[in-house]
């Protein structure tokens, strides 16, 4: 068996890697421990926002030792472009009622804050007992809506990033790191 550590080559469309696979693993372990500590006495419903947060939810919950269940919601955000449309639309709703539930929204990235603001208000309106937010990435200075992110993975500069669930035109989600796309990839769109 070959025990050498393999170094994954960076995708040619990636200009810079901002968060490595190892940094993601460590931060998810920290966040999972914090969440488990905060929810020791109550069950939490983790709501992943599809598609981007699926990778984050999958890794984060592996580090959670408290009682939890998982559900997913899909909302529209960017379409194929790399700029926010500012329109939030529910494409797939939750399968469980929220009445009296403690909800933790898991989001891939907080950009303008429109999506999270909408979801928090929507979940409280459905009778959730509490709603908190875990975001893998928070874009510095990009928020148009104030959102309180209790569990924050990484604060990154306000640039368009891909990888670890984040796409550009549905591509690059599977990259194990988060990086900045070369402008030549979306120039001329
Ligand atoms: P917000 O509502 O906070 O503006 O945006 C939330 C959604 O926009 C995210 O869940 C994500 O799908 C998309 N988004 C925002 N910034 C980026 C980015 O830098 N890269 C990618 N791939 N998607 C982003």
Short mmCIF file of N, CA and C and ligand atoms in Angstrom, two decimals:
data_model
loop_
_atom_site.label_atom_id
_atom_site.label_comp_id
_atom_site.label_asym_id
_atom_site.label_seq_id
_atom_site.Cartn_x
_atom_site.Cartn_y
_atom_site.Cartn_z
N UNK A 1 0.84 -1.21 0.00
CA UNK A 1 0.00 0.00 0.00
C UNK A 1 0.87 1.26 0.00
N UNK A 2 0.47 2.23 -0.76
CA UNK A 2 1.25 3.47 -0.81
C UNK A 2 0.75 4.45 0.26
N UNK A 3 1.60 4.73 1.26
CA UNK A 3 1.17 5.60 2.35
C UNK A 3 1.59 7.05 2.17
N UNK A 4 2.12 7.37 1.01
CA UNK A 4 2.54 8.75 0.78
C UNK A 4 1.32 9.68 0.77
N UNK A 5 1.50 10.87 1.33
CA UNK A 5 0.40 11.84 1.33
C UNK A 5 0.29 12.41 -0.08
N UNK A 6 -0.91 12.29 -0.66
CA UNK A 6 -1.06 12.82 -2.01
C UNK A 6 -1.41 14.31 -1.96
N UNK A 7 -0.78 15.06 -2.79
CA UNK A 7 -1.06 16.49 -2.85
C UNK A 7 -1.97 16.73 -4.06
N UNK A 8 -3.19 17.17 -3.79
CA UNK A 8 -4.14 17.40 -4.88
C UNK A 8 -3.70 18.61 -5.68
N UNK A 9 -3.59 18.43 -7.00
CA UNK A 9 -3.21 19.56 -7.84
C UNK A 9 -4.34 20.56 -7.87
N UNK A 10 -4.00 21.83 -7.85
CA UNK A 10 -5.04 22.88 -7.90
C UNK A 10 -5.59 22.95 -9.32
N UNK A 11 -6.90 23.04 -9.39
CA UNK A 11 -7.60 23.09 -10.69
C UNK A 11 -7.07 24.28 -11.51
N UNK A 12 -6.86 24.10 -12.81
CA UNK A 12 -6.28 25.17 -13.62
C UNK A 12 -7.14 26.44 -13.70
N UNK A 13 -8.44 26.34 -13.42
CA UNK A 13 -9.31 27.53 -13.45
C UNK A 13 -9.26 28.32 -12.15
N UNK A 14 -8.53 27.82 -11.17
CA UNK A 14 -8.45 28.50 -9.87
C UNK A 14 -7.21 29.39 -9.82
N UNK A 15 -7.47 30.67 -9.54
CA UNK A 15 -6.38 31.64 -9.47
C UNK A 15 -5.62 31.54 -8.15
N UNK A 16 -6.37 31.45 -7.04
CA UNK A 16 -5.78 31.38 -5.69
C UNK A 16 -6.62 30.50 -4.79
N UNK A 17 -5.98 29.72 -3.95
CA UNK A 17 -6.71 28.96 -2.93
C UNK A 17 -6.76 29.82 -1.68
N UNK A 18 -7.97 30.03 -1.14
CA UNK A 18 -8.11 30.87 0.06
C UNK A 18 -8.24 30.03 1.33
N UNK A 19 -8.89 28.87 1.21
CA UNK A 19 -9.04 27.98 2.37
C UNK A 19 -8.70 26.56 1.94
N UNK A 20 -7.76 25.95 2.63
CA UNK A 20 -7.31 24.61 2.23
C UNK A 20 -8.23 23.53 2.83
N UNK A 21 -8.05 22.34 2.31
CA UNK A 21 -8.82 21.19 2.79
C UNK A 21 -8.57 20.96 4.28
N UNK A 22 -7.35 21.11 4.68
CA UNK A 22 -6.98 20.91 6.09
C UNK A 22 -7.60 21.98 7.00
N UNK A 23 -7.60 23.21 6.53
CA UNK A 23 -8.23 24.29 7.31
C UNK A 23 -9.74 24.05 7.45
N UNK A 24 -10.36 23.56 6.41
CA UNK A 24 -11.80 23.26 6.46
C UNK A 24 -12.07 22.16 7.47
N UNK A 25 -11.24 21.13 7.44
CA UNK A 25 -11.43 20.00 8.36
C UNK A 25 -11.32 20.45 9.80
N UNK A 26 -10.28 21.24 10.09
CA UNK A 26 -10.06 21.72 11.47
C UNK A 26 -11.19 22.62 11.93
N UNK A 27 -11.61 23.54 11.07
CA UNK A 27 -12.64 24.50 11.46
C UNK A 27 -13.99 23.80 11.68
N UNK A 28 -14.29 22.81 10.83
CA UNK A 28 -15.53 22.05 11.00
C UNK A 28 -15.53 21.32 12.33
N UNK A 29 -14.38 20.79 12.72
CA UNK A 29 -14.27 20.09 14.02
C UNK A 29 -14.54 21.08 15.16
N UNK A 30 -13.96 22.28 15.06
CA UNK A 30 -14.18 23.32 16.11
C UNK A 30 -15.66 23.72 16.17
N UNK A 31 -16.23 23.99 15.00
CA UNK A 31 -17.64 24.43 14.98
C UNK A 31 -18.56 23.31 15.49
N UNK A 32 -18.27 22.08 15.09
CA UNK A 32 -19.07 20.94 15.55
C UNK A 32 -19.04 20.81 17.06
N UNK A 33 -17.88 21.03 17.65
CA UNK A 33 -17.74 20.96 19.11
C UNK A 33 -18.52 22.08 19.78
N UNK A 34 -18.42 23.30 19.22
CA UNK A 34 -19.15 24.45 19.78
C UNK A 34 -20.65 24.21 19.74
N UNK A 35 -21.14 23.75 18.60
CA UNK A 35 -22.58 23.50 18.42
C UNK A 35 -23.03 22.41 19.39
N UNK A 36 -22.26 21.35 19.50
CA UNK A 36 -22.62 20.24 20.40
C UNK A 36 -22.71 20.73 21.83
N UNK A 37 -21.80 21.61 22.21
CA UNK A 37 -21.81 22.18 23.55
C UNK A 37 -23.07 23.01 23.79
N UNK A 38 -23.42 23.83 22.79
CA UNK A 38 -24.57 24.74 22.93
C UNK A 38 -25.92 24.01 22.91
N UNK A 39 -25.95 22.84 22.28
CA UNK A 39 -27.24 22.12 22.16
C UNK A 39 -27.26 20.83 22.97
N UNK A 40 -26.50 20.78 24.06
CA UNK A 40 -26.47 19.53 24.86
C UNK A 40 -27.85 19.17 25.41
N UNK A 41 -28.63 20.20 25.73
CA UNK A 41 -29.90 19.93 26.41
C UNK A 41 -31.13 20.01 25.50
N UNK A 42 -30.94 20.20 24.21
CA UNK A 42 -32.11 20.25 23.31
C UNK A 42 -31.72 19.74 21.93
N UNK A 43 -32.68 19.10 21.29
CA UNK A 43 -32.39 18.58 19.95
C UNK A 43 -32.41 19.72 18.95
N UNK A 44 -31.49 19.68 18.01
CA UNK A 44 -31.42 20.73 17.01
C UNK A 44 -31.72 20.16 15.62
N UNK A 45 -32.46 20.94 14.84
CA UNK A 45 -32.72 20.57 13.45
C UNK A 45 -31.76 21.38 12.57
N UNK A 46 -30.85 20.68 11.94
CA UNK A 46 -29.91 21.35 11.04
C UNK A 46 -30.56 21.47 9.67
N UNK A 47 -30.71 22.70 9.20
CA UNK A 47 -31.31 22.91 7.87
C UNK A 47 -30.23 23.36 6.91
N UNK A 48 -29.89 22.50 5.98
CA UNK A 48 -28.88 22.84 4.97
C UNK A 48 -29.55 23.52 3.79
N UNK A 49 -28.89 24.56 3.29
CA UNK A 49 -29.43 25.27 2.14
C UNK A 49 -28.75 24.73 0.88
N UNK A 50 -29.56 24.03 0.07
CA UNK A 50 -29.02 23.39 -1.14
C UNK A 50 -28.74 24.42 -2.23
N UNK A 51 -27.83 24.09 -3.16
CA UNK A 51 -27.06 22.86 -3.11
C UNK A 51 -25.76 23.06 -2.34
N UNK A 52 -25.32 24.31 -2.29
CA UNK A 52 -23.96 24.60 -1.81
C UNK A 52 -23.61 24.09 -0.43
N UNK A 53 -24.59 24.11 0.51
CA UNK A 53 -24.24 23.77 1.89
C UNK A 53 -24.16 22.27 2.15
N UNK A 54 -24.49 21.45 1.15
CA UNK A 54 -24.51 20.00 1.35
C UNK A 54 -23.15 19.49 1.83
N UNK A 55 -22.09 20.03 1.30
CA UNK A 55 -20.74 19.60 1.67
C UNK A 55 -20.43 20.01 3.11
N UNK A 56 -20.78 21.23 3.45
CA UNK A 56 -20.57 21.77 4.80
C UNK A 56 -21.39 20.97 5.83
N UNK A 57 -22.68 20.73 5.55
CA UNK A 57 -23.55 19.98 6.47
C UNK A 57 -22.98 18.59 6.71
N UNK A 58 -22.58 17.97 5.63
CA UNK A 58 -22.06 16.61 5.71
C UNK A 58 -20.83 16.53 6.62
N UNK A 59 -19.92 17.47 6.48
CA UNK A 59 -18.70 17.45 7.29
C UNK A 59 -18.94 17.95 8.71
N UNK A 60 -19.72 19.01 8.84
CA UNK A 60 -19.99 19.60 10.15
C UNK A 60 -20.68 18.60 11.08
N UNK A 61 -21.73 17.94 10.57
CA UNK A 61 -22.52 17.04 11.43
C UNK A 61 -21.71 15.82 11.87
N UNK A 62 -20.67 15.49 11.14
CA UNK A 62 -19.80 14.38 11.57
C UNK A 62 -19.06 14.71 12.86
N UNK A 63 -19.01 16.02 13.18
CA UNK A 63 -18.34 16.46 14.40
C UNK A 63 -19.34 16.85 15.48
N UNK A 64 -20.62 16.58 15.26
CA UNK A 64 -21.63 16.95 16.25
C UNK A 64 -22.03 15.74 17.08
N UNK A 65 -21.93 15.91 18.41
CA UNK A 65 -22.24 14.80 19.30
C UNK A 65 -23.59 14.99 20.00
N UNK A 66 -24.23 16.15 19.80
CA UNK A 66 -25.55 16.39 20.40
C UNK A 66 -26.61 15.70 19.53
N UNK A 67 -27.86 15.69 20.03
CA UNK A 67 -28.96 15.10 19.25
C UNK A 67 -29.34 16.05 18.13
N UNK A 68 -29.38 15.56 16.92
CA UNK A 68 -29.78 16.42 15.81
C UNK A 68 -30.46 15.63 14.70
N UNK A 69 -31.26 16.32 13.92
CA UNK A 69 -31.78 15.76 12.68
C UNK A 69 -31.42 16.75 11.57
N UNK A 70 -31.51 16.31 10.34
CA UNK A 70 -31.10 17.15 9.21
C UNK A 70 -32.23 17.24 8.19
N UNK A 71 -32.46 18.40 7.67
CA UNK A 71 -33.38 18.58 6.55
C UNK A 71 -32.74 19.59 5.59
N UNK A 72 -33.26 19.66 4.40
CA UNK A 72 -32.67 20.57 3.40
C UNK A 72 -33.75 21.44 2.76
N UNK A 73 -33.31 22.60 2.38
CA UNK A 73 -34.17 23.50 1.66
C UNK A 73 -33.41 23.96 0.41
N UNK A 74 -34.11 24.24 -0.65
CA UNK A 74 -33.43 24.80 -1.82
C UNK A 74 -34.05 26.14 -2.14
N UNK A 75 -33.22 27.14 -2.27
CA UNK A 75 -33.70 28.47 -2.65
C UNK A 75 -32.89 28.94 -3.85
N UNK A 76 -33.49 29.78 -4.65
CA UNK A 76 -32.76 30.29 -5.80
C UNK A 76 -31.89 31.45 -5.35
N UNK A 77 -30.72 31.56 -5.94
CA UNK A 77 -29.89 32.71 -5.61
C UNK A 77 -29.26 33.27 -6.88
N UNK A 78 -28.19 32.59 -7.34
CA UNK A 78 -27.39 33.21 -8.40
C UNK A 78 -27.71 32.85 -9.84
N UNK A 79 -28.40 31.74 -10.05
CA UNK A 79 -28.54 31.27 -11.43
C UNK A 79 -27.17 30.94 -11.98
N UNK A 80 -26.92 31.25 -13.22
CA UNK A 80 -25.62 30.90 -13.81
C UNK A 80 -24.62 32.04 -13.71
N UNK A 81 -25.07 33.19 -13.27
CA UNK A 81 -24.17 34.34 -13.24
C UNK A 81 -23.37 34.36 -11.94
N UNK A 82 -22.43 35.28 -11.83
CA UNK A 82 -21.63 35.34 -10.61
C UNK A 82 -21.97 36.57 -9.78
N UNK A 83 -23.16 37.13 -10.02
CA UNK A 83 -23.60 38.26 -9.20
C UNK A 83 -25.00 37.96 -8.66
N UNK A 84 -25.25 38.39 -7.41
CA UNK A 84 -26.53 38.07 -6.78
C UNK A 84 -27.69 38.77 -7.47
N UNK A 85 -28.78 38.03 -7.66
CA UNK A 85 -29.98 38.63 -8.26
C UNK A 85 -30.79 39.37 -7.20
N UNK A 86 -30.56 39.04 -5.94
CA UNK A 86 -31.30 39.68 -4.85
C UNK A 86 -32.70 39.12 -4.68
N UNK A 87 -33.04 38.11 -5.47
CA UNK A 87 -34.37 37.51 -5.37
C UNK A 87 -34.27 36.16 -4.67
N UNK A 88 -35.10 35.94 -3.64
CA UNK A 88 -35.09 34.65 -2.94
C UNK A 88 -36.40 33.93 -3.25
N UNK A 89 -36.28 32.72 -3.74
CA UNK A 89 -37.45 31.93 -4.11
C UNK A 89 -37.26 30.51 -3.58
N UNK A 90 -38.30 29.92 -2.97
CA UNK A 90 -38.18 28.55 -2.45
C UNK A 90 -38.38 27.56 -3.59
N UNK A 91 -37.36 26.73 -3.84
CA UNK A 91 -37.44 25.72 -4.89
C UNK A 91 -37.79 24.36 -4.29
N UNK A 92 -37.33 24.13 -3.05
CA UNK A 92 -37.68 22.89 -2.34
C UNK A 92 -37.85 23.25 -0.87
N UNK A 93 -39.01 22.86 -0.33
CA UNK A 93 -39.28 23.24 1.06
C UNK A 93 -38.88 22.11 2.01
N UNK A 94 -38.92 22.40 3.31
CA UNK A 94 -38.58 21.43 4.34
C UNK A 94 -39.64 20.32 4.38
N UNK A 95 -39.22 19.17 4.90
CA UNK A 95 -40.17 18.06 5.00
C UNK A 95 -40.82 18.01 6.37
N UNK A 96 -40.27 18.74 7.35
CA UNK A 96 -40.79 18.66 8.72
C UNK A 96 -41.34 20.01 9.17
N UNK A 97 -42.35 19.98 10.05
CA UNK A 97 -42.85 21.23 10.61
C UNK A 97 -41.84 21.83 11.59
N UNK A 98 -41.85 23.13 11.75
CA UNK A 98 -40.83 23.79 12.60
C UNK A 98 -41.35 24.20 13.97
N UNK A 99 -42.64 24.03 14.19
CA UNK A 99 -43.27 24.43 15.44
C UNK A 99 -42.48 23.92 16.65
N UNK A 100 -41.98 24.84 17.46
CA UNK A 100 -41.28 24.47 18.69
C UNK A 100 -39.88 23.91 18.50
N UNK A 101 -39.38 23.88 17.26
CA UNK A 101 -38.06 23.27 17.01
C UNK A 101 -36.94 24.30 17.14
N UNK A 102 -35.77 23.81 17.56
CA UNK A 102 -34.57 24.64 17.57
C UNK A 102 -33.85 24.40 16.24
N UNK A 103 -33.74 25.45 15.46
CA UNK A 103 -33.23 25.31 14.09
C UNK A 103 -31.83 25.92 13.97
N UNK A 104 -30.97 25.20 13.30
CA UNK A 104 -29.65 25.75 12.96
C UNK A 104 -29.55 25.73 11.43
N UNK A 105 -29.55 26.90 10.84
CA UNK A 105 -29.41 26.98 9.38
C UNK A 105 -27.93 26.86 9.03
N UNK A 106 -27.63 25.94 8.14
CA UNK A 106 -26.24 25.79 7.68
C UNK A 106 -26.15 26.31 6.26
N UNK A 107 -25.35 27.36 6.07
CA UNK A 107 -25.24 28.01 4.77
C UNK A 107 -23.80 27.92 4.28
N UNK A 108 -23.63 27.82 2.98
CA UNK A 108 -22.28 27.76 2.44
C UNK A 108 -21.56 29.10 2.60
N UNK A 109 -22.28 30.18 2.28
CA UNK A 109 -21.61 31.49 2.28
C UNK A 109 -22.61 32.60 2.57
N UNK A 110 -22.21 33.55 3.38
CA UNK A 110 -23.03 34.73 3.63
C UNK A 110 -22.46 35.86 2.78
N UNK A 111 -23.25 36.29 1.81
CA UNK A 111 -22.82 37.35 0.90
C UNK A 111 -23.64 38.61 1.24
N UNK A 112 -24.70 38.87 0.50
CA UNK A 112 -25.52 40.05 0.82
C UNK A 112 -26.32 39.85 2.10
N UNK A 113 -26.61 38.59 2.43
CA UNK A 113 -27.41 38.29 3.63
C UNK A 113 -28.89 38.17 3.32
N UNK A 114 -29.26 38.40 2.06
CA UNK A 114 -30.68 38.36 1.67
C UNK A 114 -31.30 36.99 1.92
N UNK A 115 -30.57 35.94 1.54
CA UNK A 115 -31.10 34.58 1.68
C UNK A 115 -31.33 34.25 3.15
N UNK A 116 -30.33 34.50 3.97
CA UNK A 116 -30.44 34.15 5.39
C UNK A 116 -31.49 35.00 6.10
N UNK A 117 -31.53 36.25 5.78
CA UNK A 117 -32.53 37.14 6.39
C UNK A 117 -33.93 36.59 6.10
N UNK A 118 -34.13 36.22 4.85
CA UNK A 118 -35.42 35.68 4.44
C UNK A 118 -35.72 34.38 5.18
N UNK A 119 -34.75 33.47 5.23
CA UNK A 119 -34.98 32.16 5.87
C UNK A 119 -35.25 32.29 7.36
N UNK A 120 -34.50 33.15 8.04
CA UNK A 120 -34.69 33.33 9.49
C UNK A 120 -36.12 33.81 9.76
N UNK A 121 -36.53 34.82 9.01
CA UNK A 121 -37.87 35.37 9.20
C UNK A 121 -38.94 34.30 8.89
N UNK A 122 -38.72 33.58 7.82
CA UNK A 122 -39.64 32.53 7.40
C UNK A 122 -39.76 31.43 8.46
N UNK A 123 -38.63 31.01 9.04
CA UNK A 123 -38.64 29.91 10.03
C UNK A 123 -39.28 30.36 11.34
N UNK A 124 -39.01 31.59 11.74
CA UNK A 124 -39.64 32.10 12.96
C UNK A 124 -41.15 32.21 12.75
N UNK A 125 -41.54 32.59 11.56
CA UNK A 125 -42.96 32.67 11.21
C UNK A 125 -43.65 31.32 11.26
N UNK A 126 -42.88 30.24 11.07
CA UNK A 126 -43.47 28.89 11.13
C UNK A 126 -43.45 28.34 12.56
N UNK A 127 -43.04 29.19 13.52
CA UNK A 127 -43.11 28.78 14.93
C UNK A 127 -41.86 28.14 15.49
N UNK A 128 -40.72 28.27 14.83
CA UNK A 128 -39.47 27.71 15.39
C UNK A 128 -39.19 28.35 16.75
N UNK A 129 -38.71 27.54 17.69
CA UNK A 129 -38.43 28.05 19.04
C UNK A 129 -37.18 28.93 19.03
N UNK A 130 -36.23 28.58 18.18
CA UNK A 130 -35.02 29.40 18.01
C UNK A 130 -34.44 29.15 16.63
N UNK A 131 -33.75 30.14 16.10
CA UNK A 131 -33.09 29.99 14.80
C UNK A 131 -31.69 30.59 14.90
N UNK A 132 -30.68 29.77 14.69
CA UNK A 132 -29.29 30.24 14.66
C UNK A 132 -28.70 29.92 13.29
N UNK A 133 -27.54 30.52 13.02
CA UNK A 133 -26.92 30.35 11.71
C UNK A 133 -25.48 29.87 11.82
N UNK A 134 -25.14 28.87 11.02
CA UNK A 134 -23.74 28.47 10.83
C UNK A 134 -23.42 28.73 9.37
N UNK A 135 -22.40 29.53 9.11
CA UNK A 135 -22.00 29.81 7.73
C UNK A 135 -20.55 29.43 7.55
N UNK A 136 -20.29 28.63 6.52
CA UNK A 136 -18.90 28.19 6.29
C UNK A 136 -18.03 29.39 5.93
N UNK A 137 -18.57 30.29 5.13
CA UNK A 137 -17.82 31.49 4.73
C UNK A 137 -18.67 32.74 4.97
N UNK A 138 -18.05 33.76 5.48
CA UNK A 138 -18.69 35.08 5.56
C UNK A 138 -17.83 36.03 4.73
N UNK A 139 -18.46 36.69 3.75
CA UNK A 139 -17.73 37.64 2.91
C UNK A 139 -17.66 38.98 3.61
N UNK A 140 -16.47 39.44 3.80
CA UNK A 140 -16.27 40.67 4.55
C UNK A 140 -16.84 41.88 3.80
N UNK A 141 -17.66 42.66 4.51
CA UNK A 141 -18.17 43.92 3.95
C UNK A 141 -19.18 43.78 2.83
N UNK A 142 -19.75 42.58 2.64
CA UNK A 142 -20.68 42.38 1.52
C UNK A 142 -22.14 42.44 1.95
N UNK A 143 -22.38 42.46 3.26
CA UNK A 143 -23.75 42.33 3.75
C UNK A 143 -24.58 43.60 3.54
N UNK A 144 -25.74 43.38 2.93
CA UNK A 144 -26.73 44.45 2.77
C UNK A 144 -27.78 44.33 3.86
N UNK A 145 -27.92 43.11 4.38
CA UNK A 145 -28.85 42.83 5.47
C UNK A 145 -28.01 42.34 6.64
N UNK A 146 -28.37 42.81 7.85
CA UNK A 146 -27.61 42.37 9.03
C UNK A 146 -28.07 40.98 9.44
N UNK A 147 -27.15 40.03 9.49
CA UNK A 147 -27.47 38.67 9.90
C UNK A 147 -26.49 38.25 10.99
N UNK A 148 -27.02 37.73 12.09
CA UNK A 148 -26.16 37.30 13.18
C UNK A 148 -25.72 35.85 12.92
N UNK A 149 -24.45 35.68 12.56
CA UNK A 149 -23.93 34.33 12.31
C UNK A 149 -23.23 33.86 13.59
N UNK A 150 -23.87 32.92 14.28
CA UNK A 150 -23.31 32.45 15.55
C UNK A 150 -22.08 31.56 15.34
N UNK A 151 -22.13 30.75 14.29
CA UNK A 151 -21.03 29.83 14.01
C UNK A 151 -20.44 30.18 12.64
N UNK A 152 -19.29 30.80 12.68
CA UNK A 152 -18.67 31.36 11.47
C UNK A 152 -17.43 30.55 11.12
N UNK A 153 -17.38 30.05 9.89
CA UNK A 153 -16.22 29.27 9.48
C UNK A 153 -15.03 30.17 9.18
N UNK A 154 -15.09 30.87 8.05
CA UNK A 154 -13.98 31.73 7.61
C UNK A 154 -14.52 33.07 7.12
N UNK A 155 -13.82 34.12 7.48
CA UNK A 155 -14.15 35.44 6.93
C UNK A 155 -13.20 35.66 5.75
N UNK A 156 -13.78 35.87 4.58
CA UNK A 156 -12.95 36.03 3.37
C UNK A 156 -13.23 37.37 2.71
N UNK A 157 -12.27 37.86 1.93
CA UNK A 157 -12.50 39.11 1.21
C UNK A 157 -13.68 38.99 0.24
N UNK A 158 -14.23 40.14 -0.12
CA UNK A 158 -15.43 40.16 -0.95
C UNK A 158 -15.11 39.85 -2.42
N UNK A 159 -14.83 38.57 -2.67
CA UNK A 159 -14.53 38.12 -4.03
C UNK A 159 -15.39 36.91 -4.32
N UNK A 160 -15.60 36.62 -5.58
CA UNK A 160 -16.39 35.44 -5.95
C UNK A 160 -15.54 34.19 -5.78
N UNK A 161 -16.02 33.27 -4.95
CA UNK A 161 -15.23 32.06 -4.67
C UNK A 161 -15.99 30.80 -5.09
N UNK A 162 -15.26 29.75 -5.33
CA UNK A 162 -15.86 28.45 -5.68
C UNK A 162 -15.18 27.34 -4.89
N UNK A 163 -15.80 26.17 -4.94
CA UNK A 163 -15.23 25.00 -4.26
C UNK A 163 -15.94 24.70 -2.96
N UNK A 164 -15.80 23.50 -2.47
CA UNK A 164 -16.42 23.04 -1.23
C UNK A 164 -17.93 23.37 -1.25
N UNK A 165 -18.57 23.01 -2.33
CA UNK A 165 -20.02 23.22 -2.47
C UNK A 165 -20.37 24.45 -3.27
N UNK A 166 -19.48 25.40 -3.34
CA UNK A 166 -19.77 26.65 -4.05
C UNK A 166 -19.49 26.49 -5.55
N UNK A 167 -20.44 26.93 -6.36
CA UNK A 167 -20.32 26.68 -7.80
C UNK A 167 -20.16 27.96 -8.61
N UNK A 168 -19.78 27.75 -9.83
CA UNK A 168 -19.97 28.75 -10.87
C UNK A 168 -20.64 28.00 -12.01
N UNK A 169 -21.91 28.36 -12.34
CA UNK A 169 -22.69 27.66 -13.36
C UNK A 169 -22.70 26.15 -13.10
N UNK A 170 -22.90 25.79 -11.83
CA UNK A 170 -23.00 24.40 -11.34
C UNK A 170 -21.67 23.63 -11.37
N UNK A 171 -20.60 24.30 -11.71
CA UNK A 171 -19.30 23.60 -11.74
C UNK A 171 -18.46 23.95 -10.51
N UNK A 172 -17.46 23.19 -10.27
CA UNK A 172 -16.43 23.38 -9.22
C UNK A 172 -16.89 23.04 -7.80
N UNK A 173 -18.12 22.55 -7.61
CA UNK A 173 -18.60 22.28 -6.25
C UNK A 173 -17.74 21.24 -5.54
N UNK A 174 -17.22 20.31 -6.29
CA UNK A 174 -16.48 19.20 -5.69
C UNK A 174 -15.05 19.51 -5.31
N UNK A 175 -14.56 20.70 -5.59
CA UNK A 175 -13.19 21.02 -5.20
C UNK A 175 -13.08 20.95 -3.67
N UNK A 176 -12.06 20.30 -3.14
CA UNK A 176 -11.98 20.12 -1.68
C UNK A 176 -11.50 21.36 -0.94
N UNK A 177 -11.24 22.43 -1.67
CA UNK A 177 -10.77 23.69 -1.07
C UNK A 177 -11.65 24.82 -1.60
N UNK A 178 -11.48 26.03 -1.02
CA UNK A 178 -12.23 27.20 -1.51
C UNK A 178 -11.23 28.14 -2.17
N UNK A 179 -11.55 28.57 -3.38
CA UNK A 179 -10.60 29.41 -4.09
C UNK A 179 -11.28 30.44 -4.98
N UNK A 180 -10.46 31.32 -5.50
CA UNK A 180 -10.95 32.37 -6.40
C UNK A 180 -10.77 31.89 -7.84
N UNK A 181 -11.85 32.07 -8.59
CA UNK A 181 -11.84 31.66 -9.99
C UNK A 181 -11.08 32.67 -10.84
N UNK A 182 -10.37 32.19 -11.84
CA UNK A 182 -9.72 33.13 -12.77
C UNK A 182 -10.80 33.91 -13.51
N UNK A 183 -10.67 35.24 -13.59
CA UNK A 183 -11.70 36.05 -14.28
C UNK A 183 -11.94 35.59 -15.71
N UNK A 184 -10.91 35.03 -16.35
CA UNK A 184 -11.07 34.60 -17.76
C UNK A 184 -12.17 33.54 -17.89
N UNK A 185 -12.49 32.84 -16.79
CA UNK A 185 -13.52 31.79 -16.85
C UNK A 185 -14.91 32.40 -17.05
N UNK A 186 -15.17 33.57 -16.44
CA UNK A 186 -16.51 34.13 -16.59
C UNK A 186 -16.56 35.41 -17.42
N UNK A 187 -15.42 35.86 -17.89
CA UNK A 187 -15.41 37.03 -18.77
C UNK A 187 -16.13 36.67 -20.07
N UNK A 188 -16.92 37.59 -20.54
CA UNK A 188 -17.62 37.36 -21.80
C UNK A 188 -18.92 36.60 -21.61
N UNK A 189 -19.35 36.43 -20.33
CA UNK A 189 -20.61 35.72 -20.09
C UNK A 189 -21.80 36.57 -20.52
P1 LIG B 1 -26.70 36.08 -0.25
O1 LIG B 1 -28.18 35.89 -0.18
O2 LIG B 1 -26.04 36.14 1.12
O3 LIG B 1 -26.31 37.22 -1.13
O4 LIG B 1 -26.12 34.87 -1.04
C1 LIG B 1 -26.28 33.59 -0.65
C2 LIG B 1 -26.03 32.63 -1.77
O5 LIG B 1 -25.41 33.23 -2.92
C3 LIG B 1 -25.07 31.57 -1.31
O6 LIG B 1 -25.74 30.53 -0.66
C4 LIG B 1 -24.42 31.13 -2.60
O7 LIG B 1 -25.20 30.15 -3.22
C5 LIG B 1 -24.42 32.38 -3.46
N1 LIG B 1 -23.11 33.07 -3.37
C6 LIG B 1 -22.82 34.22 -2.73
N2 LIG B 1 -21.53 34.54 -2.85
C7 LIG B 1 -20.98 33.57 -3.60
C8 LIG B 1 -19.63 33.31 -4.06
O8 LIG B 1 -18.67 34.03 -3.81
N3 LIG B 1 -19.47 32.18 -4.78
C9 LIG B 1 -20.48 31.32 -5.09
N4 LIG B 1 -20.17 30.25 -5.80
N5 LIG B 1 -21.74 31.52 -4.67
C10 LIG B 1 -21.98 32.62 -3.93
#
